[in-house]
Coordinates of C-alpha atoms in Angstrom, one line a residue:
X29 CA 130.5 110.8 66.9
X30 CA 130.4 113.5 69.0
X31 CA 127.3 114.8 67.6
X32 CA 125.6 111.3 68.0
X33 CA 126.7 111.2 72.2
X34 CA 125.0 114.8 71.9
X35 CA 121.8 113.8 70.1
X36 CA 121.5 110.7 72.2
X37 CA 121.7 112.6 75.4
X38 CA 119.4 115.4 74.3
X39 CA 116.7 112.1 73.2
X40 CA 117.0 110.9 76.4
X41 CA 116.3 114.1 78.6
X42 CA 112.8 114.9 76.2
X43 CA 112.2 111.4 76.6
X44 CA 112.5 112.0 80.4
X45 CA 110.8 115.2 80.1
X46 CA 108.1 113.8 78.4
X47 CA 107.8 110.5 80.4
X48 CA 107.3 112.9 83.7
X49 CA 104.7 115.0 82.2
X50 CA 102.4 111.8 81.6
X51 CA 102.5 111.5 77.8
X52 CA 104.2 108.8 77.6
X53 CA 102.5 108.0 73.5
X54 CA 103.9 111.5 73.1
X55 CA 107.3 110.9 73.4
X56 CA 108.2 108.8 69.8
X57 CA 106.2 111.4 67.5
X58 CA 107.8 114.3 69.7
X59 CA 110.9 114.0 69.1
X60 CA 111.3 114.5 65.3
X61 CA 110.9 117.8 65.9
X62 CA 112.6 118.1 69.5
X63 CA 115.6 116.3 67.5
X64 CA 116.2 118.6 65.1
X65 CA 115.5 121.9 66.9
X66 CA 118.2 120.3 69.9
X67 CA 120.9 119.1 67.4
X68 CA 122.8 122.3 68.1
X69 CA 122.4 122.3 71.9
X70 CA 125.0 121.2 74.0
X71 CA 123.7 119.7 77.5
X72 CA 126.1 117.9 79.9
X73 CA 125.8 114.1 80.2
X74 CA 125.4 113.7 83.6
X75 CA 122.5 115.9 84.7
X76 CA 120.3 116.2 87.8
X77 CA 116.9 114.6 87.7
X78 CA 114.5 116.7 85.9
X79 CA 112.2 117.3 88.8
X80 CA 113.5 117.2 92.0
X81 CA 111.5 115.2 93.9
X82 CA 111.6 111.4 95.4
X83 CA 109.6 109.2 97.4
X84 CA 112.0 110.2 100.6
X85 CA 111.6 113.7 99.7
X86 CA 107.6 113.1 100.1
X87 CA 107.6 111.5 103.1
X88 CA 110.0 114.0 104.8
X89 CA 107.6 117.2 103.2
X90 CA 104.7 114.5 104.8
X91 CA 106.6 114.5 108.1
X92 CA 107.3 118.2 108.2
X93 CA 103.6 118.9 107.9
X94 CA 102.3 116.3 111.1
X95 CA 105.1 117.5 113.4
X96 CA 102.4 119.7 115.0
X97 CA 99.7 116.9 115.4
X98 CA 99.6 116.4 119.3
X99 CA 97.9 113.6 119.3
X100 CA 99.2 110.3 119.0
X101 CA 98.9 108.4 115.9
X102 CA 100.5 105.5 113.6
X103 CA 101.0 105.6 110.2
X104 CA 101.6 102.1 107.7
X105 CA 101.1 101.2 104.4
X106 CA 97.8 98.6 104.4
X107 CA 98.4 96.3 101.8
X108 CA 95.3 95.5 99.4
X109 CA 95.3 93.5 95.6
X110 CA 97.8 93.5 92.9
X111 CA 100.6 94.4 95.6
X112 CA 99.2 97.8 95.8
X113 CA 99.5 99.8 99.3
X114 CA 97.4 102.7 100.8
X115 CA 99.2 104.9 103.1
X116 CA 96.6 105.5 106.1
X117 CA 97.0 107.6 109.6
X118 CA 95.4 105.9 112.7
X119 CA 94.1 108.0 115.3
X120 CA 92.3 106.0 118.2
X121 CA 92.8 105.4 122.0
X122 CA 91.0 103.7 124.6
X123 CA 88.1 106.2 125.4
X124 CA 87.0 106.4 121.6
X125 CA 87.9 102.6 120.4
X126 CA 84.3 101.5 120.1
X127 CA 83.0 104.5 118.6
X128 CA 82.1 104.3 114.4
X129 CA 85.3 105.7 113.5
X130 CA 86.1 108.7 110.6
X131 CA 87.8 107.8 107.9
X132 CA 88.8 111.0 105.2
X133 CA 89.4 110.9 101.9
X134 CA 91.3 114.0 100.3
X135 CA 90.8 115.5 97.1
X136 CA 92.6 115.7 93.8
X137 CA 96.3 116.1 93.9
X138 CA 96.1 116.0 98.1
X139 CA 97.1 113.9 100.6
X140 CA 96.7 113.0 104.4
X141 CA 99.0 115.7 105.5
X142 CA 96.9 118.5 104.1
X143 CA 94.4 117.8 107.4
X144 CA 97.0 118.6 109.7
X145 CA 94.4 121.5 111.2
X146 CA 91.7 118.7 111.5
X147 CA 93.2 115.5 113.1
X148 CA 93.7 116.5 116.5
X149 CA 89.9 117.8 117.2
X150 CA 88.2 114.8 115.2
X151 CA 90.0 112.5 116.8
X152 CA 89.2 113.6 119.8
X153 CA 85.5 111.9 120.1
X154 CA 86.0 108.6 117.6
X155 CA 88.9 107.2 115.8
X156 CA 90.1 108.8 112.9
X157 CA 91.9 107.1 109.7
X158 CA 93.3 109.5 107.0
X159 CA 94.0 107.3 103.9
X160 CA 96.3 108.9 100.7
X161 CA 93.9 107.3 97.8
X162 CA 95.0 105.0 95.5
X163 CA 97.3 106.7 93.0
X164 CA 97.9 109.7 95.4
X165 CA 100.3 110.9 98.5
X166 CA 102.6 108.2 99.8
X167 CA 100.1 105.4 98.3
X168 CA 100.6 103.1 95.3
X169 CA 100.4 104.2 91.9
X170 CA 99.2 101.9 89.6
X171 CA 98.0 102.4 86.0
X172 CA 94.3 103.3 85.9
X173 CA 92.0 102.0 83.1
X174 CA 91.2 104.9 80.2
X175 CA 87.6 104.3 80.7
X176 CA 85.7 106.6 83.2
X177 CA 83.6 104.1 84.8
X178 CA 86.6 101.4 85.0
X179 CA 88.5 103.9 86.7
X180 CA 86.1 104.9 89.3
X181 CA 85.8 101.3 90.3
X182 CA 89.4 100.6 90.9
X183 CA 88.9 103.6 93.3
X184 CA 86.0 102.3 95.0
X185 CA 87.5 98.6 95.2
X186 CA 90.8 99.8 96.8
X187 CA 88.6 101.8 99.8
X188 CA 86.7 98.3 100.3
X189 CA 89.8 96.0 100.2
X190 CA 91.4 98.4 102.2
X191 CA 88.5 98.7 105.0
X192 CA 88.2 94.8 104.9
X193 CA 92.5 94.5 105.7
X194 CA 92.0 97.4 108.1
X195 CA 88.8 95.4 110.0
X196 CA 86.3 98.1 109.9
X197 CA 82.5 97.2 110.0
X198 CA 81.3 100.8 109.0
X199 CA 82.6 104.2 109.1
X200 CA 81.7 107.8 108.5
X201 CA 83.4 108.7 105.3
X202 CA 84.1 112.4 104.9
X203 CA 85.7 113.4 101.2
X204 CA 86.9 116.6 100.2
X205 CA 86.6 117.0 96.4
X206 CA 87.5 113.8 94.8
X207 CA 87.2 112.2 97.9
X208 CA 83.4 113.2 98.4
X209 CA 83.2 111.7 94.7
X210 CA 84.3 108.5 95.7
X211 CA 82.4 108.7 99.1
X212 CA 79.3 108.3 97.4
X213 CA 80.7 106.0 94.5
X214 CA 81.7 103.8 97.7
X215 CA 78.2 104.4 99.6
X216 CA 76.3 103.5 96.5
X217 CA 78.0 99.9 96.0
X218 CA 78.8 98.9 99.7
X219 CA 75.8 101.0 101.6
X220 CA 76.1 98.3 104.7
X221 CA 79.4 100.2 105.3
X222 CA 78.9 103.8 106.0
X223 CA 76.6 104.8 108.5
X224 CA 77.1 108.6 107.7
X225 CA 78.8 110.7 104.8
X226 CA 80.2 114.4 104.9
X227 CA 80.7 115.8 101.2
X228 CA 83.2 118.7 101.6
X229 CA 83.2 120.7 98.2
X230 CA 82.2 117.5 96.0
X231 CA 83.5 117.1 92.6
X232 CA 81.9 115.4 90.3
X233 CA 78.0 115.9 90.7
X234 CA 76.0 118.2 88.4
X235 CA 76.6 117.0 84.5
X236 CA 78.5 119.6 82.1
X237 CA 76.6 122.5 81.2
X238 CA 75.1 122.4 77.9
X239 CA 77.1 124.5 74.8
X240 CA 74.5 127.2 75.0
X241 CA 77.0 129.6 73.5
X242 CA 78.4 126.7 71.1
X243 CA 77.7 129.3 68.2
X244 CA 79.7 131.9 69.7
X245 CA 83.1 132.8 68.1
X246 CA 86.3 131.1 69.9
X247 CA 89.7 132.8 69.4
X248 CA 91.9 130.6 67.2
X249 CA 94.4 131.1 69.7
X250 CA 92.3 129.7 72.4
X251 CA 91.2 126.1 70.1
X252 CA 95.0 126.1 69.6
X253 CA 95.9 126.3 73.1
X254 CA 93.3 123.5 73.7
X255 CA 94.0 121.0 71.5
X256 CA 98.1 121.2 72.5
X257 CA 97.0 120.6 76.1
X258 CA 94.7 117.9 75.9
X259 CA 96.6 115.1 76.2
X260 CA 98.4 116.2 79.1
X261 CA 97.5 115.3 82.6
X262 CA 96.0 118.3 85.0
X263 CA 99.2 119.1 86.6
X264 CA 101.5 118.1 83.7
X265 CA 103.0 122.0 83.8
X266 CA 104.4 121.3 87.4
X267 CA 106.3 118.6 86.1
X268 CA 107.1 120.1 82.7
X269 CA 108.5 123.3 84.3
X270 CA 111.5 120.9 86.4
X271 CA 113.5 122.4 89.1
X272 CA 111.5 125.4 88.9
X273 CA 108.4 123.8 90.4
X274 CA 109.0 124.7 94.1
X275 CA 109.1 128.2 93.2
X276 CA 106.1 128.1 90.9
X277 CA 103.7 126.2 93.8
X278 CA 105.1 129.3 96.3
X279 CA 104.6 132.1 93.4
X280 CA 101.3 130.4 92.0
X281 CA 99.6 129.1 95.3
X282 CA 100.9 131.5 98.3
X283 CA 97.2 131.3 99.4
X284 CA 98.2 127.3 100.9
X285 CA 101.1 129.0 103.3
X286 CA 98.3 131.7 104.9
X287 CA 95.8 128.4 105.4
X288 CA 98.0 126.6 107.2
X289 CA 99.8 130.4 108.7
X290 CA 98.7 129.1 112.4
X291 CA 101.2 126.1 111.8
X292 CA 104.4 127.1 109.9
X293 CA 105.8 130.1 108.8
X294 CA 107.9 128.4 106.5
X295 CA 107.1 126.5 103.0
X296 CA 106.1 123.7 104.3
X297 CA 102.9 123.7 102.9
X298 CA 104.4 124.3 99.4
X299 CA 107.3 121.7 99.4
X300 CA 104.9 119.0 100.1
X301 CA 101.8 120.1 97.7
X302 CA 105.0 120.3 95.0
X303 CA 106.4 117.1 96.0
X304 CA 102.4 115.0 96.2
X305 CA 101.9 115.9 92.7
X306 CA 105.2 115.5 90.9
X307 CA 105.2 112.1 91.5
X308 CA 104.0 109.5 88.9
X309 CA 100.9 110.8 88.1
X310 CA 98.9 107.4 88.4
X311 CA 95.6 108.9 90.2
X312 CA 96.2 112.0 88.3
X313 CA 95.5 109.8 85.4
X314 CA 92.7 108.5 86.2
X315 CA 91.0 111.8 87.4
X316 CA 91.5 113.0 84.3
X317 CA 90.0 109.6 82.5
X318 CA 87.1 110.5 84.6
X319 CA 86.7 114.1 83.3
X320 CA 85.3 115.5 80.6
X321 CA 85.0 119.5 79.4
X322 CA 87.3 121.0 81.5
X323 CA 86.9 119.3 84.9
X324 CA 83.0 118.1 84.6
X325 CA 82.8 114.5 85.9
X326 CA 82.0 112.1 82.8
X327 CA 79.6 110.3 84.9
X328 CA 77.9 112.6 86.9
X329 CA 77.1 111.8 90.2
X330 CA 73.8 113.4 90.3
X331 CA 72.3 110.9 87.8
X332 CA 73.2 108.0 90.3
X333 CA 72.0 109.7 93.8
X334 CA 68.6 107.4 93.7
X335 CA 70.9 104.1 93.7
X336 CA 71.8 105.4 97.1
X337 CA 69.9 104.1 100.3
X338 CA 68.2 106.5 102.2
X339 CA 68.8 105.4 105.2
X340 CA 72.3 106.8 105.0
X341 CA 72.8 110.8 106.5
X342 CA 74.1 113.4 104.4
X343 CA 76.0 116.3 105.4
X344 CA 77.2 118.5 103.0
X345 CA 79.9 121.5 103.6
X346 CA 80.8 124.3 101.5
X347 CA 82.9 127.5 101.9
X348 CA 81.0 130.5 101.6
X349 CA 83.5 131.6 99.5
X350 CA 84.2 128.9 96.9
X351 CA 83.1 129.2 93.4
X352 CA 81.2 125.4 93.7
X353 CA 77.2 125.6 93.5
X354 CA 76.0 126.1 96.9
X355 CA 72.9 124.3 95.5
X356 CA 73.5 121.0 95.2
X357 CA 72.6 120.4 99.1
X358 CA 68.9 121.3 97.6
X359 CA 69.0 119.7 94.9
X360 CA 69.9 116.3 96.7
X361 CA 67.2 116.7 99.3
X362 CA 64.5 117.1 96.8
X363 CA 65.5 114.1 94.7
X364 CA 66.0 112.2 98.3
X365 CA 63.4 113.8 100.6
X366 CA 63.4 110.5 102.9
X367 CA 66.5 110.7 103.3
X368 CA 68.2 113.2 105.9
X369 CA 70.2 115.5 104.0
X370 CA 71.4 118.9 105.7
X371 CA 73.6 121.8 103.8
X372 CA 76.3 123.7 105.6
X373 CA 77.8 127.0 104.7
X374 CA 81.0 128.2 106.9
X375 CA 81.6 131.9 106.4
X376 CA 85.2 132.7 104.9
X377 CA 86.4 129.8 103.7
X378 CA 87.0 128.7 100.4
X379 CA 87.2 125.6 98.6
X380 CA 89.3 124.0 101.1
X381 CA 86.9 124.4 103.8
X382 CA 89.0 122.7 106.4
X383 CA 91.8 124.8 105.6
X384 CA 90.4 127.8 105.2
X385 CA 88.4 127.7 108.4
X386 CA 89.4 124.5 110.3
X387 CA 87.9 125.6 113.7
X388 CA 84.8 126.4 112.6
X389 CA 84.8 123.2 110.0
X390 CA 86.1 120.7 112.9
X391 CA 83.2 122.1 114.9
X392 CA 80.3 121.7 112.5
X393 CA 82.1 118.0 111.7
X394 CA 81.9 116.8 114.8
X395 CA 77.9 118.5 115.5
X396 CA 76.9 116.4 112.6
X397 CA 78.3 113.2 113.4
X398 CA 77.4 113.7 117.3
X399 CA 74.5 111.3 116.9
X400 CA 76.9 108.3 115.1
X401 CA 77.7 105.7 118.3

């Protein structure tokens, strides 16, 4: 009996385990082999939750990381379909209410807190919403259909049912990442909206390189590797690793802590990246849906850029340091050379450009979208 109330306890912590890291098909064929290797393990009944993180625990690491805003701002959940919510900042006073406002969309496993350095200065000449995206941050987090295209929609539909409840005629939509993804996803289907874009570091536009060295020799151990974590989400090993994933974030990422140096001193920056992307992982999901090969998009957004208007400005922004093709500015103005597209390269930064460098990117920001009443 007492081997049973031990087996049963063990079945339910992999279960757990398993559950958090996203696999939930995983868990049934699992734990044959989990059972048997744990039989001999004795783990306490009453145990601490696997990763420690909750909702609260996000929107205290949220709060931690806008205490230095000083501007004021509001912050609500805007409800759209299926009883989904997107959390969303509001920036906006009387001297910039009838000005196009800014709305920014974060990339993969970020969240509105992460433009802490930004919000103060591009707020200062329109308003300013900073929405988490659905399945992300302090949003819902639905399930996300398996196929690519599907998911991409429920993406795009949430920003329009969300600038619909929020009363917004048209915007400038700047997307970091993901976000400058979904910009153009968005700008493509609802073009009457968006009167300007700013593609920060883009995801998702040049298709997956072709397997020129498809011939050459791949260690077994390396297949191996591959084929254990396919199934798995992007940021399953935070999960999987439990209460050590505060540390690992700090050890793994201490790069985020110097971005954000002129803020805090502390972890902030680290609690709440840890605490964004331990959650469900409902967006996470669907990113990965969307992927193919190791991060390329699975529709690529390249093969869609003559669906957009032309009338529609283009800025985009890359660090100087980042490992994303510079190129793709060109390559966009040649496939669109009526339309105004202009390339932006600020000196230092990385990846996250408005992190990085956030005078220098709130500067070149605010330039480009000077002409936008």
């Amino acid at each position: 009996m007492a081997e049973e109330a031990v087996t049963a306890a063990n079945s339910g912590l992999v279960g757990r385990m398993l559950s958090a890291v996203g696999v939930h098909g995983l868990v049934s064929s699992a734990w044959g082999y989990v059972d048997s290797t744990l039989k001999w393990w004795w783990i306490p009944s009453r145990l601490p939750p696997w990763c420690p993180t909750s909702q609260i625990q996000l929107q205290t690491a949220e709060d931690m990381m806008l205490r230095c805003i000083k501007s004021s701002f509001s912050k609500r959940h805007v409800p759209i379909s299926n009883g989904n919510l997107l959390w969303t900042l509001t920036f906006s006073n009387d001297r910039v209410k009838d000005k196009t406002p800014m709305v920014l969309l974060h990339g993969f496993g970020g969240g509105v807190g992460l433009w802490a350095q930004n919000l103060d200065a591009l707020s200062q000449r329109r308003p300013v919403f900073a929405v988490d995206l659905l399945g992300f941050g302090q949003s819902s987090r639905p399930p996300f259909s398996m196929d690519p295209g599907a998911a991409e929609d429920q993406f795009v539909e949430s920003i329009e049912q969300w600038r619909a409840e929020v009363g917004l005629e048209s915007m400038i939509l700047l997307g970091h990442n993901l976000g400058g993804f979904l910009a153009v996803s968005y700008s493509i289907k609802y073009p009457a909206r968006v009167k300007h874009m700013v593609l920060v570091e883009p995801w998702g536009f040049p298709e997956s390189p072709d397997p020129v060295e498809a011939n050459r020799p791949i260690p077994v151990w390396i297949k191996a590797l591959g084929a254990m974590f396919s199934p798995f989400n992007p940021l399953a090993g935070l999960r999987l690793v439990g209460p050590l994933g505060p540390s690992l974030v700090q050890t793994l990422r201490p790069d985020f802590k110097k971005k954000f140096s002129s803020m805090f001193a502390d972890n902030t920056v680290a609690e709440y990246i840890y605490h964004l992307n331990v959650q469900t992982p409902s967006g996470e999901t669907a990113f990965k849906n969307m992927s193919v090969n190791h991060g390329w998009a699975a529709r690529p957004m390249l093969q869609r850029m003559d669906q957009l208007q032309h009338e529609i400005p283009i800025n985009i922004i890359y660090g100087s340091r980042s490992s994303i093709d510079s190129n793709l500015g060109s390559t966009i103005k040649e496939m669109r050379p009526r339309c105004a597209v202009e390339s932006i390269t600020i000196r230092g930064a990385g990846h996250y450009v408005y992190a990085d460098q956030p005078e220098d990117f709130n500067h070149r920001v605010l330039q480009a979208c000077d002409g936008v009443v």
